[in-house]
Short mmCIF file of C-alpha atoms in Angstrom, two decimals:
data_model
loop_
_atom_site.label_atom_id
_atom_site.label_comp_id
_atom_site.label_asym_id
_atom_site.label_seq_id
_atom_site.Cartn_x
_atom_site.Cartn_y
_atom_site.Cartn_z
CA ARG S 1 -9.08 -22.03 1.86
CA HIS S 2 -9.25 -21.63 5.84
CA VAL S 3 -12.40 -19.15 5.78
CA ASP S 4 -13.30 -18.09 9.62
CA GLY S 5 -14.75 -14.57 8.63
CA CYS S 6 -11.34 -13.25 7.41
CA ASP S 7 -12.96 -12.85 3.99
CA THR S 8 -16.29 -11.83 5.24
CA GLY S 9 -14.39 -9.21 7.76
CA PHE S 10 -12.20 -8.23 4.29
CA TYR S 11 -15.61 -7.00 1.93
CA LEU S 12 -17.44 -5.89 5.18
CA GLN S 13 -14.53 -2.84 6.10
CA SER S 14 -14.25 -2.32 2.32
CA ILE S 15 -17.64 -1.22 2.40
CA LEU S 16 -17.48 0.78 5.65
CA ALA S 17 -14.22 2.37 4.44
CA GLU S 18 -16.01 3.41 1.31
CA GLN S 19 -18.81 4.64 2.88
CA GLN S 20 -16.55 6.54 5.52
CA VAL S 21 -18.04 4.70 8.43
CA TRP S 22 -15.41 5.14 10.03
CA GLU S 23 -15.91 3.72 14.33
CA GLU S 24 -17.09 0.50 12.13
CA THR S 25 -14.45 0.69 9.33
CA ALA S 26 -11.56 0.52 12.12
CA LEU S 27 -13.15 -2.45 14.76
CA ILE S 28 -13.51 -4.77 11.80
CA ALA S 29 -10.46 -3.88 9.37
CA SER S 30 -8.21 -4.18 12.30
CA GLU S 31 -10.22 -7.99 13.53
CA THR S 32 -9.85 -8.69 9.81
CA ALA S 33 -6.01 -8.22 9.73
CA ALA S 34 -5.43 -10.09 12.95
CA CYS S 35 -7.63 -12.90 11.31
CA PHE S 36 -5.49 -12.90 8.09
CA GLU S 37 -2.60 -13.08 10.53
CA LYS S 38 -3.50 -16.20 12.12
CA GLU S 39 -4.86 -17.79 9.20
CA ILE S 40 -1.72 -16.86 7.46
CA ALA S 41 0.63 -18.63 10.64
CA VAL S 42 -1.56 -21.90 9.52
CA LEU S 43 -1.04 -21.97 5.98
CA ALA S 44 2.76 -21.80 7.02
CA GLU S 45 2.54 -24.90 9.44
CA GLU S 46 0.87 -26.81 6.95
CA ILE S 47 3.39 -25.76 4.31
CA ASP S 48 6.35 -26.55 6.84
CA GLY S 49 4.64 -30.12 7.59
CA PHE S 50 4.38 -31.03 4.17
CA ARG S 51 8.26 -29.59 3.50
CA ALA S 52 9.33 -31.92 6.36
CA SER S 53 7.32 -35.08 5.33
CA GLY S 54 9.97 -35.47 2.88
CA GLU S 55 7.42 -36.55 0.52
CA PRO S 56 9.12 -35.48 -3.06
CA SER S 57 5.31 -36.01 -4.81
CA GLU S 58 3.86 -33.76 -7.59
CA ARG S 59 0.54 -33.77 -5.08
CA LEU S 60 3.08 -32.86 -2.46
CA GLY S 61 4.08 -29.81 -5.07
CA ARG S 62 0.40 -28.84 -5.48
CA GLN S 63 -0.35 -28.72 -2.04
CA ILE S 64 2.37 -25.97 -1.02
CA ALA S 65 1.79 -24.00 -4.36
CA HIS S 66 -1.47 -23.61 -3.60
CA ARG S 67 -1.48 -22.46 0.22
CA GLN S 68 1.92 -20.70 -1.25
CA ASP S 69 -1.19 -18.67 -3.58
CA THR S 70 -3.50 -18.65 -0.52
CA ILE S 71 -0.73 -17.07 1.73
CA ASP S 72 0.18 -14.14 -1.06
CA ALA S 73 -3.69 -13.31 -1.19
CA ASP S 74 -4.04 -13.04 2.57
CA ARG S 75 -1.08 -10.48 2.82
CA ARG S 76 -2.39 -8.70 -0.41
CA MET S 77 -5.90 -8.25 1.77
CA GLN S 78 -4.42 -8.22 4.71
CA ALA S 79 -2.64 -4.95 4.29
CA THR S 80 -5.76 -3.73 2.55
CA ALA S 81 -7.45 -3.96 6.04
CA GLN S 82 -4.30 -2.25 7.79
CA PHE S 83 -4.44 0.67 5.32
CA ASN S 84 -7.90 1.31 5.92
CA THR S 85 -7.92 0.73 10.02
CA ALA S 86 -5.17 3.43 9.55
CA VAL S 87 -6.63 5.99 7.51
CA ALA S 88 -10.13 5.34 9.61
CA LEU S 89 -8.40 5.63 13.06
CA TYR S 90 -6.61 8.89 11.35
CA ASP S 91 -10.17 9.76 10.69
CA LEU S 92 -11.55 9.34 14.58
CA GLN S 93 -8.32 11.63 15.24
CA GLN S 94 -6.80 8.42 17.05
CA PRO S 95 -3.25 9.66 15.25
CA GLU S 96 -0.88 7.08 17.31
CA ASP S 97 -2.96 4.33 17.14
CA ALA S 98 -3.08 5.03 13.41
CA ARG S 99 0.51 5.65 13.16
CA LEU S 100 0.71 1.66 14.26
CA PHE S 101 -1.45 0.68 11.50
CA VAL S 102 0.05 3.03 8.66
CA GLN S 103 3.75 1.53 9.11
CA LEU S 104 2.70 -1.89 8.69
CA VAL S 105 2.50 -1.27 5.37
CA LEU S 106 5.22 1.66 4.32
CA ASP S 107 7.09 -1.54 2.51
CA ASN S 108 3.96 -3.01 0.93
CA PRO S 109 4.47 -1.84 -2.60
CA GLN S 110 0.47 -1.61 -3.07
CA PHE S 111 -0.18 1.10 -0.59
CA ALA S 112 3.76 2.76 -0.17
CA ASP S 113 2.89 6.23 -1.97
CA ARG S 114 -0.43 6.86 -0.15
CA ALA S 115 1.40 5.10 3.39
CA ARG S 116 4.07 7.92 3.24
CA ALA S 117 1.09 10.27 2.72
CA LEU S 118 -0.87 9.53 5.53
CA LEU S 119 2.05 9.43 7.48
CA ALA S 120 3.42 13.11 6.73
CA GLU S 121 -0.61 13.80 7.94
CA LEU S 122 0.03 12.33 10.98
CA ASP S 123 3.37 14.31 11.86
CA ARG S 124 1.17 17.69 10.78
CA PHE S 125 -1.56 16.66 13.06
CA ASP S 126 0.75 14.90 15.87
CA PRO S 127 4.67 15.26 15.39
CA HIS S 128 7.33 13.41 16.56
#
């Protein structure tokens, strides 16, 4: 696991969101989402490198599967951070910024319903 603060940021933003500390939530959650984006890119590059090696070993298959599992987990945590950023920005009355983050999770099965509800609130707050 390539831990460079993503996990720590994830848990911190989760606690801040639960406590409704919106300014800090917005900052930490958005930074955490960006951190996961970078980590996912590094893992995807590693997978591409393994595949390009042409080495059809069982070990290589396990390494690819492990990194893919990490990417999947990172995407779930990234979506949580993006949604929490949107909520925080909504509560800070920053509808345009909130809209950008909520749109990132509209297709996410875990957040789709809540994201659509938040988008409807944003439309009432600041219609487009």
